[in-house]
Short mmCIF file of C-alpha atoms and ligand atoms in Angstrom, two decimals:
data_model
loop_
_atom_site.label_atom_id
_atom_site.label_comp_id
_atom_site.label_asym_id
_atom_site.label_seq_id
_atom_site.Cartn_x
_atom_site.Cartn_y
_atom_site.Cartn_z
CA UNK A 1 114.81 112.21 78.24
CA UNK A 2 112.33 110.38 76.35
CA UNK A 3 111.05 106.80 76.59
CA UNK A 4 110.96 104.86 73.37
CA UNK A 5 108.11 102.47 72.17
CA UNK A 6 105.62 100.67 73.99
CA UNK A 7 102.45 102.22 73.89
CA UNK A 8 101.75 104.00 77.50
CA UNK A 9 99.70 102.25 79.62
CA UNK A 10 98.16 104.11 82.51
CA UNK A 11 99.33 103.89 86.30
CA UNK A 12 97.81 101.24 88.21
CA UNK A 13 95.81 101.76 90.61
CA UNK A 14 93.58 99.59 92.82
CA UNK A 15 89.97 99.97 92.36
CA UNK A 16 87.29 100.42 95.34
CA UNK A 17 85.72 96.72 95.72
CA UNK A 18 88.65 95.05 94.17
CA UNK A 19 91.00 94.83 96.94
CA UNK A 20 93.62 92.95 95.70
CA UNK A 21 96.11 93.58 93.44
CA UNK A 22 95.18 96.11 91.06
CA UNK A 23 92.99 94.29 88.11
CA UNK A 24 95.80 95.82 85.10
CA UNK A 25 98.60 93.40 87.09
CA UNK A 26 96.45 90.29 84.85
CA UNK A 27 97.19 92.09 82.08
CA UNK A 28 100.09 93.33 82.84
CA UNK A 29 101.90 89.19 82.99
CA UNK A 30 100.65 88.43 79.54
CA UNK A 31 103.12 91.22 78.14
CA UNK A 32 106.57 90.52 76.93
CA UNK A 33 109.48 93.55 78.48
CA UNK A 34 108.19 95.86 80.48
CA UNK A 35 105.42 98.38 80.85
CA UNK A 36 105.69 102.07 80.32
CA UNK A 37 103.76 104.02 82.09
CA UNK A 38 103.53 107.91 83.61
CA UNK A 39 103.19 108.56 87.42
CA UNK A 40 100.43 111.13 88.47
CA UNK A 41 103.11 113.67 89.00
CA UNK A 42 103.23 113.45 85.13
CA UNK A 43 106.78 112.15 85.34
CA UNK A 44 107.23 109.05 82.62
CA UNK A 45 108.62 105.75 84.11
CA UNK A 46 108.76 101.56 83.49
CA UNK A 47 106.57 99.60 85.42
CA UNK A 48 107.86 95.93 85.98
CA UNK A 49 105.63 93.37 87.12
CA UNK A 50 107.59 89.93 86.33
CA UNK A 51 109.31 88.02 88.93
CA UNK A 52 112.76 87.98 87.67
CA UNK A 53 112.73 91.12 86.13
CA UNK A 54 111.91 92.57 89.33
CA UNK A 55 114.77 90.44 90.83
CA UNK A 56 116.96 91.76 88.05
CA UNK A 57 115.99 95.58 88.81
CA UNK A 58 116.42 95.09 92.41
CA UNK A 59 120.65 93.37 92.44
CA UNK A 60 121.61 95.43 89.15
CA UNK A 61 124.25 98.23 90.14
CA UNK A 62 123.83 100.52 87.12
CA UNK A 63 120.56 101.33 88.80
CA UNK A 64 120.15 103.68 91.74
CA UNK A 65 118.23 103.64 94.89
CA UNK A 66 118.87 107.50 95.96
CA UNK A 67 115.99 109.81 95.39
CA UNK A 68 118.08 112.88 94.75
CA UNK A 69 118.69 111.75 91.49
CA UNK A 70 117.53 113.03 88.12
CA UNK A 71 114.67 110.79 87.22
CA UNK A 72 113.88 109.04 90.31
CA UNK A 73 110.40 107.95 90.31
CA UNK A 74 107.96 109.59 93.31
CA UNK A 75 104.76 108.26 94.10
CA UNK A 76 104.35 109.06 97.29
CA UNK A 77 101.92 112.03 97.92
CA UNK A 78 103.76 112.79 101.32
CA UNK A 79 107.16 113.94 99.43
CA UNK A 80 108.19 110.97 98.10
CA UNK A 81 111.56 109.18 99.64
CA UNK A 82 113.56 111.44 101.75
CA UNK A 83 117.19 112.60 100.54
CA UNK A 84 120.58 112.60 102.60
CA UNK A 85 120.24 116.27 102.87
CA UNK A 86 116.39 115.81 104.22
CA UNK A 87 117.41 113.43 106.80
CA UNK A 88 120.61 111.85 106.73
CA UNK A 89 121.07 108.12 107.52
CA UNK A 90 118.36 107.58 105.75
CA UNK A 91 119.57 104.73 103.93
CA UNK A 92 117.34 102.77 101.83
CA UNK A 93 118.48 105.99 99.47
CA UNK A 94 121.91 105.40 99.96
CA UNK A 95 123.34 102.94 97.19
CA UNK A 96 126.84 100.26 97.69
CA UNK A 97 129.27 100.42 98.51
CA UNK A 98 128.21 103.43 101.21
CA UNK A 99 125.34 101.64 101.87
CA UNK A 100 127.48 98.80 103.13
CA UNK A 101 128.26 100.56 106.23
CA UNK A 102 125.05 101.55 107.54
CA UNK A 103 123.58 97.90 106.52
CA UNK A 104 126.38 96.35 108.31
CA UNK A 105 125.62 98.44 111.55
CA UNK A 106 122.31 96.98 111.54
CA UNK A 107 122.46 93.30 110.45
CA UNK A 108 123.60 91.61 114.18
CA UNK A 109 120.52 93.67 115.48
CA UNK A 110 118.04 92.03 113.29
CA UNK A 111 119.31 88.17 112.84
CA UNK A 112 117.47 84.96 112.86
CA UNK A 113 118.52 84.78 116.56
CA UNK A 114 118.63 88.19 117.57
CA UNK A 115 114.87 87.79 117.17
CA UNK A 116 114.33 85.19 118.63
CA UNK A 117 115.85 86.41 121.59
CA UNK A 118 113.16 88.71 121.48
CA UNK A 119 109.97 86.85 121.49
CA UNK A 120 109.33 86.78 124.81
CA UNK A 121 108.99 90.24 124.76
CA UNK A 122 107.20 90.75 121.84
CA UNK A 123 104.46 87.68 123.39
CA UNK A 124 104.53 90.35 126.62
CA UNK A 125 103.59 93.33 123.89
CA UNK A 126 101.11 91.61 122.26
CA UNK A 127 99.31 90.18 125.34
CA UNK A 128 99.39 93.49 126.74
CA UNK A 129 97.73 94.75 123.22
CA UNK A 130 94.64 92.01 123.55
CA UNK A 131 93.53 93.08 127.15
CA UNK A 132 93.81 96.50 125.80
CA UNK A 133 91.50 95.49 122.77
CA UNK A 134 88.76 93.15 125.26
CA UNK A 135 88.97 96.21 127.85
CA UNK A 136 87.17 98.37 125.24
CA UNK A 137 83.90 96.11 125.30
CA UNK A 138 82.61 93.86 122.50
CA UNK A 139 83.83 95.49 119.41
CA UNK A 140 86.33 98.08 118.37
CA UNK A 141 88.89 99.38 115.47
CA UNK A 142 91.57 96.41 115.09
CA UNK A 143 93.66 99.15 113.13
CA UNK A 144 93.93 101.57 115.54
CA UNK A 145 93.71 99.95 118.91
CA UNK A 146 96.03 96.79 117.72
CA UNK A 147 97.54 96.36 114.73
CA UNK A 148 99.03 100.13 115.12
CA UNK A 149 100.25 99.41 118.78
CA UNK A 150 102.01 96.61 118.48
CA UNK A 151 104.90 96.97 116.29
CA UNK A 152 105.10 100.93 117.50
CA UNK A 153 105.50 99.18 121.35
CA UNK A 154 107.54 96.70 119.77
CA UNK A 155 110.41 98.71 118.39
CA UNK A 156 110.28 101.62 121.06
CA UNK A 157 111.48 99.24 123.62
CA UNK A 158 113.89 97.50 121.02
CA UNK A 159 115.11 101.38 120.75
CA UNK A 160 115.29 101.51 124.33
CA UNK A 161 112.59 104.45 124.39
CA UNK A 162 111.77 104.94 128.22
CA UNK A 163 108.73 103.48 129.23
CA UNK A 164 106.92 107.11 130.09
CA UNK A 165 107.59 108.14 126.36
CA UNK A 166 106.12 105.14 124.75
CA UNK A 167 102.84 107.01 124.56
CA UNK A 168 104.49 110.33 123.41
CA UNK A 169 106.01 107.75 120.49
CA UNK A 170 103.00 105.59 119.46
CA UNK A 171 100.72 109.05 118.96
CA UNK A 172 103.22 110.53 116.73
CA UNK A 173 104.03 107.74 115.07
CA UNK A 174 100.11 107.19 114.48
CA UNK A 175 99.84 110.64 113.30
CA UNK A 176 102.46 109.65 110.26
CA UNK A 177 100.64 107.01 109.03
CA UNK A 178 97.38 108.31 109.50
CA UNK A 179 97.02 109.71 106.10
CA UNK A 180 93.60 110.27 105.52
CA UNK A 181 92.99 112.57 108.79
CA UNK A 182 96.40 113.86 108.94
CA UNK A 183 96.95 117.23 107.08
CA UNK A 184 100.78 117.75 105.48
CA UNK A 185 101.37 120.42 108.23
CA UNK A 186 100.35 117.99 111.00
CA UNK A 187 102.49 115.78 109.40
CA UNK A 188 105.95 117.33 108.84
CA UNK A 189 105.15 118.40 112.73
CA UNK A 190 105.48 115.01 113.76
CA UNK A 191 108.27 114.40 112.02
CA UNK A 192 110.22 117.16 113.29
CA UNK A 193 109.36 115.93 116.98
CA UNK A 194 110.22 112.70 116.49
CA UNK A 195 113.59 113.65 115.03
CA UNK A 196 114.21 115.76 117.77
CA UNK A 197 112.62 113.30 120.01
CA UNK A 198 115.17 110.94 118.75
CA UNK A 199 118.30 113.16 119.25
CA UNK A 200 117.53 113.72 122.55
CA UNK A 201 117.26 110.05 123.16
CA UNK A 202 120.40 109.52 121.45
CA UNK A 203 122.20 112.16 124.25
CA UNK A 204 121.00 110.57 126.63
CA UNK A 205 121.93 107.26 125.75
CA UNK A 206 125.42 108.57 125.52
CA UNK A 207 125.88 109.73 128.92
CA UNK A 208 123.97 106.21 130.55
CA UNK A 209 124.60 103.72 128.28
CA UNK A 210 121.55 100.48 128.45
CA UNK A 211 121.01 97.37 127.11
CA UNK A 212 119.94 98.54 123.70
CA UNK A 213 120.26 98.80 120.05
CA UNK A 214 120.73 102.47 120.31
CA UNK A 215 123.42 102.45 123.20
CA UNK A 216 125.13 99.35 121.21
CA UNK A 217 125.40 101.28 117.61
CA UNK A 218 126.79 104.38 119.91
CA UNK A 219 129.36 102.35 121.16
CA UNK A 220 130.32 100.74 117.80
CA UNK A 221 130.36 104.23 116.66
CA UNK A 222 130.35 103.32 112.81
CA UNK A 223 127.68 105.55 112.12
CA UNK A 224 127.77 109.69 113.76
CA UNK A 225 124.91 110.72 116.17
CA UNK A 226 123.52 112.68 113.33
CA UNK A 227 123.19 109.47 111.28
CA UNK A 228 122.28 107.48 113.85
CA UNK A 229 119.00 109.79 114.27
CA UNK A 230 117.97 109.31 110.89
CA UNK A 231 118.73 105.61 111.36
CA UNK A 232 116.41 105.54 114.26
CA UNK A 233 113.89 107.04 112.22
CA UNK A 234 113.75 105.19 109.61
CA UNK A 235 113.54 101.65 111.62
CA UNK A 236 110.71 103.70 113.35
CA UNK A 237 108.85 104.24 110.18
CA UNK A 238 109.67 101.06 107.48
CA UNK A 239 108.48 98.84 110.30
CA UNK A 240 105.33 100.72 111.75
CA UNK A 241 103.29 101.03 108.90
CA UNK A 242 104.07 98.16 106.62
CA UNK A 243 103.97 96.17 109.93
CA UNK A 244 100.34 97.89 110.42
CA UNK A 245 98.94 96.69 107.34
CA UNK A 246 100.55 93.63 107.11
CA UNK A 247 98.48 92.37 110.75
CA UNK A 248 94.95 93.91 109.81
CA UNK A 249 95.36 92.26 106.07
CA UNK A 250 96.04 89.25 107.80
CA UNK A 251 93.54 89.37 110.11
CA UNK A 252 90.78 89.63 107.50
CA UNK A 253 92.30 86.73 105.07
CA UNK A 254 92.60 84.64 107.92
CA UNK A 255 89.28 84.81 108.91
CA UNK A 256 88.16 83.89 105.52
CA UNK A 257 90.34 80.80 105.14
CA UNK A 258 90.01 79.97 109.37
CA UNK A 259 91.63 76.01 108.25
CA UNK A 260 94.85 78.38 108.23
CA UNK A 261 94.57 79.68 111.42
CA UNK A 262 96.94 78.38 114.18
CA UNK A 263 99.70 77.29 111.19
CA UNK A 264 102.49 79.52 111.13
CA UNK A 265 103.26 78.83 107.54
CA UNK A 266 100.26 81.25 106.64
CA UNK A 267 102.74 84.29 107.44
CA UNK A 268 104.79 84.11 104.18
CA UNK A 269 101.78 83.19 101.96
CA UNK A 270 99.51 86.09 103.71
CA UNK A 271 103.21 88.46 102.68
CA UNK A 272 103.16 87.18 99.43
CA UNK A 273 99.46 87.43 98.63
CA UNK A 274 99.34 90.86 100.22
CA UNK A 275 102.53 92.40 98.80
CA UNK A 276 101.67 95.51 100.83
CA UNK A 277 104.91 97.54 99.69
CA UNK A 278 103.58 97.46 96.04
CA UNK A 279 105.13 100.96 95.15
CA UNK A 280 107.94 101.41 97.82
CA UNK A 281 111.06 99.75 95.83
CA UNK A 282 111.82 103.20 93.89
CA UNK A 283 114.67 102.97 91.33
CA UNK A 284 116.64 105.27 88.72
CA UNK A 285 118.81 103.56 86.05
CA UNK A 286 122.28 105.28 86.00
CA UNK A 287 123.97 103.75 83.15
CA UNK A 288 121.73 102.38 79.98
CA UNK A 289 120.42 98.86 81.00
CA UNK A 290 118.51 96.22 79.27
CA UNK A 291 115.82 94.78 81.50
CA UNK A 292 113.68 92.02 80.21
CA UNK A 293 114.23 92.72 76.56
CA UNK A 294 113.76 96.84 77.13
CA UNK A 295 116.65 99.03 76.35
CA UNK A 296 116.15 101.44 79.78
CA UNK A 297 118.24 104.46 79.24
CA UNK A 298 120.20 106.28 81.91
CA UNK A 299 118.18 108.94 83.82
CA UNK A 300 115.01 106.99 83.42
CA UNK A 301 112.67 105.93 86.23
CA UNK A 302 111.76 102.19 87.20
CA UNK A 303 108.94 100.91 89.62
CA UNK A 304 109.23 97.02 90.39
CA UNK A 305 105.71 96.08 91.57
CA UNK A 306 106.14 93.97 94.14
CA UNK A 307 102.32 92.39 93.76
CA UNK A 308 102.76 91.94 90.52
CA UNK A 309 106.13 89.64 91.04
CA UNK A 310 104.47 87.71 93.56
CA UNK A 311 101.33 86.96 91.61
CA UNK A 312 103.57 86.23 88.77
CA UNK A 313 102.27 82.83 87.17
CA UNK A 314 105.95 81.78 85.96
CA UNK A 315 106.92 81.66 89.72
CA UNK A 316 103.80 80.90 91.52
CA UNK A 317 101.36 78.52 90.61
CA UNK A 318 97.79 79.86 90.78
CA UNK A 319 99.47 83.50 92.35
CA UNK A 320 95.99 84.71 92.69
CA UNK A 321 94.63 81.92 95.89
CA UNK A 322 96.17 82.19 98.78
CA UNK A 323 97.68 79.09 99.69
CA UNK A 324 100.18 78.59 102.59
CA UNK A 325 100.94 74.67 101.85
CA UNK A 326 102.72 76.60 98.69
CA UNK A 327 106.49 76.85 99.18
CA UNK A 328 106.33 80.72 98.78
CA UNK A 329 109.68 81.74 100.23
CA UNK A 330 111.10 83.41 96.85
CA UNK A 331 108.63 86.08 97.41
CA UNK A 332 109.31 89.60 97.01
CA UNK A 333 107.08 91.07 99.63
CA UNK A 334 110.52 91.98 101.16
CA UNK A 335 112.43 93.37 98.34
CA UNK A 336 115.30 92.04 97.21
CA UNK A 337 118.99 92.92 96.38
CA UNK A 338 121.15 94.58 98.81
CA UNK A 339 118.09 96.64 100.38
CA UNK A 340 115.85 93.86 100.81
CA UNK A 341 114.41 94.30 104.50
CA UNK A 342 116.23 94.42 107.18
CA UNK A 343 113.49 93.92 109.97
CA UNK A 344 111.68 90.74 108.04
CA UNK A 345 112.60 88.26 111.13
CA UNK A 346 110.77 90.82 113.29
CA UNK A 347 107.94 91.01 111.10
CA UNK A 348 107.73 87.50 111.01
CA UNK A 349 108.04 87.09 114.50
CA UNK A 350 105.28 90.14 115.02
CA UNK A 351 102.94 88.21 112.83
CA UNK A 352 102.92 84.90 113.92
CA UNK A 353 102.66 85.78 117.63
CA UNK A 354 99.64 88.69 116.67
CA UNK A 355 97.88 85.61 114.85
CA UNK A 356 98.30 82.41 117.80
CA UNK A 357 97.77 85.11 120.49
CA UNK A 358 94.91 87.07 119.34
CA UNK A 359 92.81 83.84 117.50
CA UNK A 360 93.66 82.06 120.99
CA UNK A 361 92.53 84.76 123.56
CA UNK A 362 89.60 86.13 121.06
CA UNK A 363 88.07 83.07 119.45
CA UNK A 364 84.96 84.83 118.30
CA UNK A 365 86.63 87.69 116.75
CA UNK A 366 84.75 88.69 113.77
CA UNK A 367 84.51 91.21 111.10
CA UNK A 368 82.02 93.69 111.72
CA UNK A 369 81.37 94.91 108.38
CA UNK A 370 80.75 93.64 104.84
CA UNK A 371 84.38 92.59 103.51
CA UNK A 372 84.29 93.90 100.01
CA UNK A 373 83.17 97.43 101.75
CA UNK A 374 86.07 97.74 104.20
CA UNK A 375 88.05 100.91 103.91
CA UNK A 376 90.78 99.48 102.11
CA UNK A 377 93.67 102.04 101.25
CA UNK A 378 93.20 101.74 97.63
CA UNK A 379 95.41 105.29 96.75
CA UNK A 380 98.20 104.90 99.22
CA UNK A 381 101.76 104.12 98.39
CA UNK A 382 101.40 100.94 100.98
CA UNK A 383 98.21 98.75 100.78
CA UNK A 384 96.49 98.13 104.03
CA UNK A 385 93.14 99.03 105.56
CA UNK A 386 92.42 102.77 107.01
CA UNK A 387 90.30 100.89 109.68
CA UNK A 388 89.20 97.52 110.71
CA UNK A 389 85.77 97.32 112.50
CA UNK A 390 85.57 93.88 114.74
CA UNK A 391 83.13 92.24 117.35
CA UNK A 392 84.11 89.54 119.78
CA UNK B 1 127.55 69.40 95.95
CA UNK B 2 129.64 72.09 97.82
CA UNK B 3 128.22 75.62 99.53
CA UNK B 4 130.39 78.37 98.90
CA UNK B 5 129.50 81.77 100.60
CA UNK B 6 131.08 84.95 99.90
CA UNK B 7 130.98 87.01 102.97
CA UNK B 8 131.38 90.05 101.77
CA UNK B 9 128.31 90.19 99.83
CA UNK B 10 126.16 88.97 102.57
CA UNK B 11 123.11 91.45 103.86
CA UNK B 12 122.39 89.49 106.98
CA UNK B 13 118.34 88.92 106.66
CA UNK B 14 119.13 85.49 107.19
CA UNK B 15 116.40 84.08 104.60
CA UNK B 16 119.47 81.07 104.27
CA UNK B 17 118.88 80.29 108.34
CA UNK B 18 115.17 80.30 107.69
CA UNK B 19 115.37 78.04 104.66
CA UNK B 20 118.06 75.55 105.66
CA UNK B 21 118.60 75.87 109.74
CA UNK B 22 121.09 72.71 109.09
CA UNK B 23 123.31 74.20 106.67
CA UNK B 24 123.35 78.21 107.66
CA UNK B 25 123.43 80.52 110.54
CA UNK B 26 124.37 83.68 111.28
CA UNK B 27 127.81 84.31 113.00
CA UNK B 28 126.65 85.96 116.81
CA UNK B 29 128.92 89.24 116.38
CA UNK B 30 128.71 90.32 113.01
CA UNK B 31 124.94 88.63 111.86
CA UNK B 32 126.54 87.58 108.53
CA UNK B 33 126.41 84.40 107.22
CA UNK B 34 128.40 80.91 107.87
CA UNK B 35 128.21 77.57 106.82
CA UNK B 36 127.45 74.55 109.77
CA UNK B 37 127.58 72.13 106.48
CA UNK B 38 130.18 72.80 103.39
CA UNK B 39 128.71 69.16 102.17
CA UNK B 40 125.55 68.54 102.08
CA UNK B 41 124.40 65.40 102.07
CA UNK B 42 121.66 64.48 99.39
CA UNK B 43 118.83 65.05 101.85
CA UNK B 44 119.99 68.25 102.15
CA UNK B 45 120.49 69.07 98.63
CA UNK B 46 117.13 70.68 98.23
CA UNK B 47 116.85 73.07 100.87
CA UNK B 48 120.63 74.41 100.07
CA UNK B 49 119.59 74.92 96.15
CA UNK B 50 116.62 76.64 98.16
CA UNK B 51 118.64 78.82 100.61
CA UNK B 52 120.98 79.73 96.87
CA UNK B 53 117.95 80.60 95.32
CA UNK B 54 116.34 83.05 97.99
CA UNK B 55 119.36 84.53 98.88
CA UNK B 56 118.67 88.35 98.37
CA UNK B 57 122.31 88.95 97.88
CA UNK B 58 124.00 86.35 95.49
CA UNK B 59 125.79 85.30 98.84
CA UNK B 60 125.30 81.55 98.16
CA UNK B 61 127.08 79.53 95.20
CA UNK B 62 126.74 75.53 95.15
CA UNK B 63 129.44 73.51 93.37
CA UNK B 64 128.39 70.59 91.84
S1 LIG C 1 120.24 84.74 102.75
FE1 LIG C 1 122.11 85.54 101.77
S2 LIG C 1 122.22 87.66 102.44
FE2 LIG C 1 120.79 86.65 103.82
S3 LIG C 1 122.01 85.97 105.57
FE3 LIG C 1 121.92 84.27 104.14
S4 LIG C 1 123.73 84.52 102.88
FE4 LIG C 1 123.44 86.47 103.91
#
């Protein structure tokens, strides 16, 4: 396998004090085709930063999602995407038409109006969040007693995870993402818990049925238990994180541009201008392919940056202010294709609430730290903030 | 200007409902898509070129 022409350019990464996206992206829009590159595993692979390429990459079905092929691209330093054989049901590896099935189990769960059938109980989560926050004093860590909580409390009870376990779920789930305390050991532990967690909740949901997505996909029983765990986990994981970030990021841009504060617009722009999942679409090309003038042969690995789509000048006019009056819905912060997220209504939802709730009940909330000096997680696979110091 | 959906392609994140609440929304059972307006009137035009255009799933064709 070798990669022909363009001279290599190295793998971007974010520098400390230059939070946004990484400063090669400029660069990176002023090239014709697309970028080769090698990942820090050594591994060579095509970086592609331009809107429509990255749309292109993302619907084409010569090229693969599934991570136990030859070629796929890992970034991640925590093992990279999971195969079927790792944990099945995992299926943002899975590519059409199988993919279909598991997708299709899902979809009614995560509608326009499924979600808004929840708000009420996501305003009860995030209420419930803020008097944990003021009960702590005058200033605390928005990461980890907020932004963490919240979608974690948010999905367990979608789940249908019984109230006494809730705690047992958020800790774990904390330990996951925590990536800078938590040691690989510490790690695959909680990951073996939850799974097992998960199994267990799955028996019991089979002998006493609720009102819940896990009792529902039982019933509909498209997907096996064993699937269904793997299922669970991965809604458990895609949304906690990402979700995570998404709310402290927010938080911070917010309260730099406070004229933006109390319009629910902002959530796309502050998706857009974040791009969070930078390095989480992961392809392989299966058949040769020609992407944006680049003859991509079979076997070789692609990486659609997501920031650099959505900061692409061709599709967004000045990509690089953030600027919710912009109509910004052809964003990528999502995906796109057949995989393109399946929880973005909740997410939505989850933001705009976090934002009119928490600016409402805390209107001194403030930064307690200099911004530019925030612990920003420049190496991760997802962008976000490690912590988030704040007074009130 | 028509809307013409094709079902089968349809991955249910309902970015149509979001862009265009007046032309799309998602059937209650299955979460996939249907049409509330085939026709769109010229006021309309916009948002369903929109609703085309964001579609993550080539779901949405319009017929001029
Ligand atoms: S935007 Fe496309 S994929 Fe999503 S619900 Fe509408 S038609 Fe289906």
């Amino acid at each position: 396998m070798t990669l022909s022409e363009p001279e290599a350019t190295e793998f971007p990464v974010r520098l400390p004090g230059e939070p946004f996206p990484p400063r090669q992206y400029a660069d990176f829009r002023k090239r014709p085709g697309l970028i080769r590159s090698t990942l820090p595993t050594g591994s060579p692979v095509w970086l592609v930063s331009r809107h429509e390429d990255v749309r292109t990459v993302l619907t084409d079905r010569r090229i693969s999602s599934n991570p136990a092929r030859e070629g796929f691209p890992n970034v991640a330093k925590t093992g990279g995407v999971p195969t079927q054989e790792q944990i099945p049901g995992w299926f943002v590896g899975i590519d059409p038409p199988e993919h279909g099935r598991f997708r299709k189990a899902l979809i009614p769960e995560f509608s326009v109006r499924r979600i808004r059938e929840w708000r009420p109980l996501i305003q009860e989560t995030v209420d419930r969040c803020v008097d944990h926050l003021l009960s702590l004093g005058d200033s605390a860590d928005l990461v980890a007693e907020f932004a963490l909580p919240v979608p974690s409390l948010v999905i367990s009870t979608m789940l249908g995870v019984p109230f006494v376990d809730r705690e047992f779920f958020e800790s774990r789930t904390k330990t996951l993402v925590n990536l800078k305390t938590t040691t690989e050991d510490e790690r695959s532990a909680a990951v073996q818990e939850l799974l097992r967690y998960i199994g267990r909740l799955i028996k019991v949901k089979q002998k006493r049925p609720g009102d819940d997505l896990i009792s529902r996909l039982l019933e509909s029983a498209v997907l096996t238990p064993e699937e269904l765990t793997g299922v669970i986990m991965l809604l458990l994981i895609a949304g906690h994180e990402t979700t995570a970030n998404n709310i402290a990021l927010g938080v911070v841009t917010l309260l730099s541009n406070p004229q933006w504060i109390g319009d629910d617009r902002a959530v796309d722009e502050l998706l857009r201008y974040h791009s969070v999942a930078d390095l989480v679409a992961l392809r392989v090309a299966v058949e040769d392919v020609e992407i944006g003038g680049q003859l991509v042969r079979a076997g070789e690995g692609i990486i659609p940056l997501i920031a650099g789509a959505n900061h692409d000048l061709d599709s967004f006019e000045r990509p690089d202010e953030f600027d919710p009056g912009r109509a910004a819905r052809h964003h990528v912060a999502f995906g796109y294709g057949v995989h393109q997220c399946l929880g973005q209504n909740l997410v939505r939802a989850e933001m705009e609430i976090v934002y009119q709730t928490l600016f409402r009940r805390v209107p001194t909330l403030a930064i307690d730290a200099d911004v530019a000096a925030l612990p920003f997680k420049y190496d991760g696979t997802l962008f976000g903030l490690h912590e988030l110091p704040v007074r009130w | 200007m028509k809307i013409n959906v094709d079902r089968s392609r349809c991955v249910g994140a309902g970015q149509c409902v979001l862009t265009a609440p007046a032309l799309f929304d998602q059937g209650e059972e299955d979460g996939l898509v249907e049409v509330l307006e085939a026709e769109p009137d010229a006021t309309q035009a916009a948002a369903a070129r929109m609703a085309a255009q964001v579609c993550p799933s080539g779901t949405i064709t319009l017929i001029h």
